[in-house]
Short mmCIF file of C-alpha atoms and ligand atoms in Angstrom, two decimals:
data_model
loop_
_atom_site.label_atom_id
_atom_site.label_comp_id
_atom_site.label_asym_id
_atom_site.label_seq_id
_atom_site.Cartn_x
_atom_site.Cartn_y
_atom_site.Cartn_z
CA MET A 1 24.80 -47.21 -17.89
CA GLU A 2 28.04 -48.25 -15.64
CA THR A 3 28.22 -51.78 -14.32
CA GLN A 4 28.95 -52.51 -10.73
CA GLN A 5 32.45 -52.95 -11.55
CA GLU A 6 32.67 -49.44 -12.42
CA GLN A 7 30.60 -47.62 -10.13
CA LYS A 8 31.89 -46.85 -6.88
CA ILE A 9 30.40 -49.02 -3.72
CA ILE A 10 28.85 -47.87 -0.82
CA PHE A 11 27.34 -49.82 2.37
CA SER A 12 24.83 -48.36 4.88
CA ALA A 13 22.49 -49.76 7.29
CA ILE A 14 19.78 -48.97 9.64
CA LYS A 15 18.51 -50.63 12.84
CA PRO A 16 14.89 -51.87 13.06
CA THR A 17 15.17 -51.12 16.43
CA GLY A 18 12.06 -48.27 16.46
CA GLU A 19 10.19 -46.35 14.02
CA LEU A 20 11.94 -43.95 11.90
CA THR A 21 12.31 -40.45 12.65
CA LEU A 22 12.37 -37.12 10.76
CA GLY A 23 16.09 -37.17 11.99
CA ASN A 24 16.61 -40.76 10.39
CA TYR A 25 15.02 -39.24 6.81
CA ILE A 26 16.95 -36.22 7.11
CA GLY A 27 20.05 -37.30 8.43
CA ALA A 28 20.47 -40.86 6.68
CA VAL A 29 17.68 -41.85 4.12
CA LYS A 30 17.62 -38.78 2.52
CA ASN A 31 21.38 -39.20 1.59
CA TRP A 32 20.66 -42.65 0.50
CA LEU A 33 18.57 -41.71 -2.09
CA ALA A 34 20.75 -39.15 -3.64
CA LEU A 35 23.42 -41.80 -3.36
CA GLN A 36 21.82 -44.46 -5.55
CA GLU A 37 21.88 -42.12 -8.50
CA GLN A 38 25.64 -42.03 -8.51
CA TYR A 39 26.92 -45.24 -6.64
CA PHE A 40 26.13 -48.82 -6.60
CA CYS A 41 24.57 -49.30 -3.06
CA TYR A 42 23.93 -52.14 -0.36
CA TYR A 43 21.27 -50.88 2.19
CA ALA A 44 20.34 -53.12 4.78
CA ALA A 45 17.91 -53.64 7.85
CA ALA A 46 20.47 -54.40 10.48
CA ASP A 47 18.13 -56.56 12.79
CA LEU A 48 21.40 -58.37 13.86
CA HIS A 49 22.58 -55.54 15.37
CA ALA A 50 18.88 -54.92 16.75
CA ILE A 51 19.41 -57.69 19.31
CA THR A 52 21.95 -56.10 21.17
CA VAL A 53 19.30 -54.19 23.20
CA ASP A 54 16.36 -56.43 24.60
CA ILE A 55 13.65 -56.65 21.76
CA ALA A 56 10.65 -58.71 21.95
CA ALA A 57 10.73 -61.23 18.98
CA ALA A 58 7.18 -59.91 17.52
CA ASP A 59 8.41 -56.34 17.73
CA LEU A 60 11.73 -57.13 15.74
CA ARG A 61 9.69 -58.93 13.11
CA SER A 62 7.44 -56.24 12.65
CA ARG A 63 9.61 -53.38 12.89
CA THR A 64 12.17 -54.87 10.29
CA LEU A 65 9.00 -55.26 7.69
CA ASP A 66 8.28 -51.82 8.57
CA LEU A 67 11.57 -50.54 8.33
CA PHE A 68 11.90 -52.09 4.68
CA ALA A 69 8.69 -50.75 3.43
CA MET A 70 9.24 -47.29 4.55
CA LEU A 71 12.87 -47.51 2.73
CA VAL A 72 10.95 -48.51 -0.35
CA ALA A 73 8.25 -45.96 0.12
CA LEU A 74 10.70 -43.38 1.00
CA GLY A 75 12.26 -44.08 -2.68
CA ILE A 76 14.91 -46.57 -2.31
CA ASN A 77 14.72 -48.65 -5.55
CA PRO A 78 14.96 -52.20 -5.14
CA ASP A 79 15.90 -52.73 -8.72
CA LYS A 80 18.68 -50.77 -8.37
CA SER A 81 20.46 -50.90 -4.78
CA VAL A 82 20.63 -54.07 -3.38
CA LEU A 83 18.15 -53.74 -0.47
CA PHE A 84 18.42 -56.37 2.10
CA VAL A 85 17.70 -57.68 5.57
CA GLN A 86 21.10 -58.72 7.26
CA SER A 87 19.98 -61.61 8.87
CA HIS A 88 18.68 -62.76 5.61
CA VAL A 89 22.67 -63.15 4.47
CA SER A 90 24.51 -65.35 7.00
CA ALA A 91 27.73 -64.55 5.80
CA HIS A 92 27.53 -61.47 8.12
CA ALA A 93 27.28 -63.59 11.09
CA GLU A 94 30.08 -65.76 9.72
CA LEU A 95 32.64 -63.08 8.65
CA ALA A 96 31.80 -61.63 12.02
CA TRP A 97 33.40 -64.49 13.93
CA VAL A 98 36.45 -64.63 11.82
CA LEU A 99 37.18 -60.72 12.49
CA ASN A 100 36.51 -61.11 16.25
CA CYS A 101 39.79 -63.42 15.77
CA CYS A 102 41.29 -60.71 14.03
CA THR A 103 40.21 -57.97 16.56
CA GLN A 104 42.54 -57.02 19.58
CA PHE A 105 40.63 -56.97 22.78
CA GLY A 106 42.56 -53.58 23.39
CA GLU A 107 40.97 -52.21 20.14
CA ALA A 108 37.49 -53.60 20.94
CA ARG A 109 37.45 -52.04 24.80
CA ARG A 110 38.45 -48.52 23.13
CA MET A 111 35.31 -48.07 21.35
CA THR A 112 33.68 -45.23 23.47
CA GLN A 113 30.18 -46.16 22.67
CA PHE A 114 30.64 -49.22 24.66
CA LYS A 115 32.79 -47.59 27.32
CA ASP A 116 29.88 -44.74 27.79
CA LYS A 117 27.35 -47.43 28.24
CA SER A 118 29.73 -49.50 30.57
CA LEU A 119 30.37 -46.68 32.80
CA LYS A 120 26.94 -46.49 33.75
CA GLY A 121 27.52 -49.74 35.72
CA ASP A 122 25.14 -51.92 34.15
CA ASP A 123 26.34 -55.34 34.65
CA LYS A 124 23.77 -57.05 32.27
CA LEU A 125 25.06 -55.31 28.83
CA ASN A 126 25.73 -58.46 26.97
CA VAL A 127 28.82 -59.50 24.92
CA GLY A 128 26.97 -58.56 21.68
CA LEU A 129 27.08 -54.71 22.26
CA PHE A 130 30.64 -54.74 23.07
CA SER A 131 31.60 -56.71 19.70
CA TYR A 132 29.17 -55.13 17.59
CA PRO A 133 31.48 -52.77 15.71
CA ILE A 134 33.39 -55.75 14.53
CA LEU A 135 30.06 -57.11 13.16
CA MET A 136 29.67 -53.76 11.66
CA ALA A 137 33.15 -54.31 9.86
CA ALA A 138 31.73 -57.65 8.52
CA ASP A 139 28.85 -55.59 6.83
CA ILE A 140 31.22 -53.25 5.30
CA LEU A 141 34.02 -55.65 4.28
CA LEU A 142 31.81 -58.18 2.66
CA TYR A 143 30.94 -56.02 -0.04
CA ASN A 144 34.20 -54.46 -0.85
CA ALA A 145 32.30 -51.00 -0.26
CA GLN A 146 34.86 -48.25 -0.68
CA TYR A 147 32.47 -45.81 1.07
CA VAL A 148 30.36 -45.77 4.02
CA PRO A 149 27.97 -42.55 4.97
CA ILE A 150 28.59 -42.30 8.75
CA GLY A 151 27.78 -39.50 11.13
CA LYS A 152 30.52 -38.56 13.66
CA ASP A 153 29.29 -40.92 16.21
CA GLN A 154 30.34 -44.13 14.23
CA GLN A 155 33.79 -42.51 12.81
CA GLN A 156 35.58 -44.55 15.62
CA HIS A 157 33.83 -47.71 14.52
CA LEU A 158 34.96 -47.42 10.69
CA GLU A 159 38.61 -46.64 12.17
CA LEU A 160 37.72 -50.08 13.59
CA ALA A 161 36.77 -51.81 10.39
CA ARG A 162 39.89 -50.23 8.41
CA THR A 163 42.43 -51.45 11.36
CA VAL A 164 40.86 -55.05 10.72
CA ALA A 165 41.00 -55.19 6.98
CA GLU A 166 44.51 -53.83 6.86
CA ARG A 167 45.52 -56.35 9.57
CA PHE A 168 43.65 -59.07 7.36
CA ASN A 169 45.32 -57.76 3.89
CA SER A 170 48.80 -57.70 5.10
CA ARG A 171 48.34 -60.98 7.08
CA TYR A 172 47.48 -63.00 4.37
CA SER A 173 47.21 -61.01 1.09
CA PRO A 174 45.12 -58.10 -0.11
CA THR A 175 41.24 -59.47 0.36
CA PHE A 176 39.50 -56.52 1.38
CA THR A 177 38.70 -53.06 0.03
CA VAL A 178 39.83 -50.49 2.91
CA PRO A 179 36.62 -48.21 3.61
CA GLN A 180 36.38 -44.47 3.68
CA GLY A 181 34.06 -42.55 5.46
CA PHE A 182 31.78 -40.46 3.39
CA TYR A 183 30.32 -37.20 4.50
CA PRO A 184 27.29 -36.48 2.60
CA GLN A 185 27.11 -32.94 1.78
CA PHE A 186 23.75 -32.21 3.45
CA GLY A 187 23.86 -34.65 5.88
CA ALA A 188 22.03 -32.40 8.50
CA LYS A 189 21.72 -33.32 11.81
CA ILE A 190 18.35 -32.92 13.71
CA TYR A 191 17.77 -31.90 16.96
CA SER A 192 14.74 -32.95 19.62
CA LEU A 193 12.04 -30.27 19.20
CA SER A 194 11.41 -30.31 23.33
CA ASN A 195 15.42 -29.96 23.89
CA PRO A 196 17.18 -28.65 20.59
CA LYS A 197 20.76 -29.00 22.29
CA VAL A 198 20.09 -32.99 21.97
CA LYS A 199 19.68 -35.33 18.56
CA MET A 200 16.24 -35.96 17.66
CA ALA A 201 15.63 -39.79 18.85
CA LYS A 202 12.39 -42.00 19.76
CA SER A 203 12.13 -40.88 23.26
CA GLU A 204 9.95 -42.58 25.80
CA ASP A 205 9.60 -39.68 28.01
CA ASP A 206 8.27 -37.04 25.56
CA VAL A 207 5.85 -37.93 22.87
CA ASN A 208 6.44 -34.19 21.53
CA ALA A 209 10.32 -34.83 21.29
CA CYS A 210 10.15 -36.28 17.85
CA VAL A 211 8.53 -36.40 14.60
CA PHE A 212 8.12 -40.00 13.29
CA LEU A 213 7.49 -40.70 9.36
CA THR A 214 4.45 -42.51 10.08
CA ASP A 215 2.76 -39.35 12.44
CA ASP A 216 -0.65 -38.09 10.70
CA ALA A 217 -0.92 -34.35 9.74
CA ASP A 218 -2.20 -33.16 12.76
CA VAL A 219 0.13 -34.67 14.83
CA ILE A 220 2.95 -33.38 13.00
CA ARG A 221 1.06 -29.93 13.23
CA ARG A 222 0.84 -30.18 16.95
CA LYS A 223 4.43 -31.24 17.52
CA LEU A 224 6.14 -28.16 15.44
CA ARG A 225 3.65 -25.90 17.24
CA ARG A 226 5.08 -27.05 20.41
CA ALA A 227 8.75 -27.01 19.46
CA VAL A 228 11.18 -25.12 21.94
CA THR A 229 12.48 -21.80 20.53
CA ASP A 230 13.66 -18.90 22.77
CA SER A 231 12.50 -15.77 23.97
CA GLU A 232 13.36 -13.59 21.29
CA THR A 233 11.38 -12.77 17.87
CA GLU A 234 14.19 -12.69 15.59
CA ILE A 235 14.61 -15.80 13.04
CA ARG A 236 18.08 -16.16 12.41
CA TYR A 237 20.45 -19.52 11.77
CA ASP A 238 22.57 -19.45 14.98
CA THR A 239 22.95 -22.81 16.27
CA GLU A 240 24.66 -21.47 19.35
CA LEU A 241 22.34 -18.82 20.62
CA LYS A 242 18.93 -20.00 18.51
CA ALA A 243 19.14 -23.68 18.36
CA GLY A 244 15.56 -24.34 18.53
CA VAL A 245 14.94 -21.80 15.46
CA SER A 246 18.03 -23.02 13.55
CA ASN A 247 16.43 -26.66 13.86
CA LEU A 248 13.44 -25.54 12.55
CA LEU A 249 15.09 -23.74 9.63
CA THR A 250 17.35 -27.31 8.90
CA ILE A 251 14.25 -28.89 8.88
CA TYR A 252 12.39 -26.65 6.55
CA ALA A 253 15.45 -26.19 4.28
CA SER A 254 15.68 -30.13 3.94
CA VAL A 255 12.25 -31.29 3.10
CA THR A 256 11.89 -28.30 0.69
CA ASP A 257 15.09 -29.08 -0.76
CA THR A 258 16.53 -25.65 -0.33
CA ASP A 259 19.80 -24.65 2.11
CA VAL A 260 19.39 -22.99 5.40
CA LEU A 261 20.46 -19.63 4.38
CA ALA A 262 17.85 -19.37 1.66
CA ALA A 263 15.29 -20.78 4.10
CA GLU A 264 16.44 -17.84 6.52
CA ALA A 265 16.03 -15.09 3.92
CA GLU A 266 12.51 -16.26 3.18
CA PHE A 267 11.64 -16.30 7.10
CA ARG A 268 13.11 -12.52 7.56
CA GLY A 269 10.75 -10.75 9.33
CA LYS A 270 8.41 -13.43 10.25
CA THR A 271 7.02 -14.49 13.50
CA TYR A 272 8.13 -17.92 15.51
CA ALA A 273 4.40 -18.89 14.74
CA GLN A 274 4.42 -18.32 11.15
CA LEU A 275 8.17 -20.13 11.27
CA LYS A 276 6.48 -23.41 12.71
CA GLU A 277 3.38 -23.49 10.65
CA LYS A 278 5.33 -23.31 7.49
CA THR A 279 7.70 -25.78 8.72
CA ALA A 280 4.95 -28.40 9.77
CA GLU A 281 3.01 -27.81 6.56
CA ALA A 282 6.09 -28.48 4.40
CA VAL A 283 7.00 -31.70 6.57
CA ILE A 284 3.37 -32.83 5.93
CA GLU A 285 3.77 -32.01 2.21
CA ARG A 286 7.14 -34.13 1.75
CA LEU A 287 5.60 -37.08 3.86
CA ARG A 288 2.04 -37.41 2.45
CA PRO A 289 2.96 -39.45 -0.66
CA VAL A 290 5.48 -41.44 1.45
CA THR A 291 2.71 -42.25 4.05
CA GLU A 292 0.24 -43.44 1.21
CA ARG A 293 3.21 -45.74 -0.23
CA PHE A 294 4.20 -46.77 3.04
CA LYS A 295 0.46 -48.34 3.90
CA LYS A 296 0.37 -50.12 0.44
CA ILE A 297 3.52 -51.67 0.42
CA ARG A 298 3.68 -52.65 4.42
CA THR A 299 0.17 -54.47 3.64
CA ASP A 300 1.29 -56.18 0.81
CA LYS A 301 2.92 -59.34 2.05
CA ALA A 302 3.81 -61.23 -1.25
CA TYR A 303 5.53 -58.07 -2.40
CA LEU A 304 7.44 -57.31 0.66
CA ALA A 305 8.72 -61.05 1.09
CA ALA A 306 9.46 -61.29 -2.70
CA CYS A 307 11.34 -57.77 -2.63
CA MET A 308 13.38 -59.35 0.36
CA LYS A 309 14.36 -62.81 -1.20
CA ALA A 310 15.43 -61.02 -4.12
CA GLY A 311 17.63 -58.49 -2.45
CA ALA A 312 19.23 -61.31 -0.02
CA GLU A 313 20.28 -63.12 -3.18
CA ARG A 314 21.77 -60.47 -4.56
CA ALA A 315 23.85 -59.33 -1.45
CA ALA A 316 24.54 -63.12 -0.84
CA GLN A 317 26.21 -63.64 -4.24
CA THR A 318 28.85 -60.87 -3.19
CA ALA A 319 29.12 -61.76 0.40
CA ARG A 320 29.63 -65.69 -0.19
CA LYS A 321 32.30 -64.58 -2.80
CA THR A 322 33.79 -62.25 -0.26
CA LEU A 323 33.87 -64.89 2.49
CA GLY A 324 34.93 -67.85 0.66
CA LYS A 325 37.91 -65.70 -0.11
CA VAL A 326 38.68 -65.33 3.55
CA TYR A 327 38.09 -68.60 4.49
CA ARG A 328 40.27 -70.61 2.08
CA LYS A 329 43.13 -67.51 2.68
CA ILE A 330 42.92 -68.38 6.48
CA GLY A 331 42.92 -72.41 5.93
CA LEU A 332 39.62 -73.10 7.11
CA SER A 333 38.16 -76.01 4.57
CA GLY A 334 34.73 -74.67 4.07
CA GLY A 335 36.26 -71.85 1.70
P1 AMP B 1 20.00 -44.49 14.42
O1 AMP B 1 18.45 -44.62 14.31
O2 AMP B 1 20.30 -44.06 15.55
O3 AMP B 1 20.07 -46.22 14.61
O4 AMP B 1 20.16 -44.03 13.29
C1 AMP B 1 20.31 -44.52 11.91
C2 AMP B 1 20.60 -43.40 11.31
O5 AMP B 1 20.10 -41.99 11.25
C3 AMP B 1 22.18 -42.84 11.05
O6 AMP B 1 22.89 -42.93 9.99
C4 AMP B 1 22.27 -41.73 12.18
O7 AMP B 1 23.38 -41.09 11.96
C5 AMP B 1 20.64 -41.45 11.62
N1 AMP B 1 20.13 -40.34 12.38
C6 AMP B 1 19.58 -40.92 13.93
N2 AMP B 1 19.11 -39.51 14.23
C7 AMP B 1 19.56 -38.46 13.60
C8 AMP B 1 19.04 -37.43 13.63
N3 AMP B 1 18.34 -36.67 14.47
N4 AMP B 1 19.66 -36.36 12.98
C9 AMP B 1 20.40 -36.72 11.86
N5 AMP B 1 20.36 -38.07 11.58
C10 AMP B 1 19.89 -39.22 12.57
#
């Protein structure tokens, strides 16, 4: 087996702000599973990022446990990958402060995600929401990650992490690995079942738009049966003209580990009702063992606590080394 020194390092995280969706599974976690076979992976439940929006303490606590348990249930192997909760490793917040002082205000202000939100005129947006890309840079740089699997929406933030790392390295001396985006081969984007032009995300307004990984079989069948398609009858992969059908084909292909063209061929001549039915059954089949494992792990408080502790200790070992180096180089005597 390769050692950590020989393997490329990956960092990725998900915020515990809501239940995981089928979009999170297909777009992110499914890739995490493949990556852990080849790379040395750090995977985090990013609870510090979750508090940039209002979230009740009890919700944050239970959602962090839900997310952690679900990641293990989905197949993230805590003995292999370093799976941990971000706030359990204090170096994240500490390095973020240092990087705040290495980031120009103008650079942070250009981040479009914050700009979009602030343009909506909400004065109550907190400063954390403005500076979270800098915390994200700290998350990545602490572990010398070469690769960060990201979607298009996070590209600009990764660019900021690279800029800050390069600035630090040239001002002091080479310290941080400058990370690259990693665009997984199978990184499919999943769209809302009610409006296939927008991303599938937890939606307050429409309970049928989104499949949650904890939904039971009947709920999954109902949601897929109601999925919006179009007024034609032909099953064809065409994201422009047939967004709903293409979304169903993508979901079917992802949960059966095939590709959309094979899925398209399989459904040629079939009805939309058959496509929905078979997609629902395939999703249910894929999630059945996951749901069973999730229930077991989520109720085993001692196992979860031990797993979180072990993950945090492994993560902290690397993180403290990086932070110590950073402190020494800039002249902070705590280094
Ligand atoms: P979020 O839930 O938006 O914090 O996203 C967590 C991870 O899941 C990120 O890597 C996202 O790119 C991915 N993700 C979330 N929703 C979708 C979706 N509908 N399709 C594909 N990937 C998604």
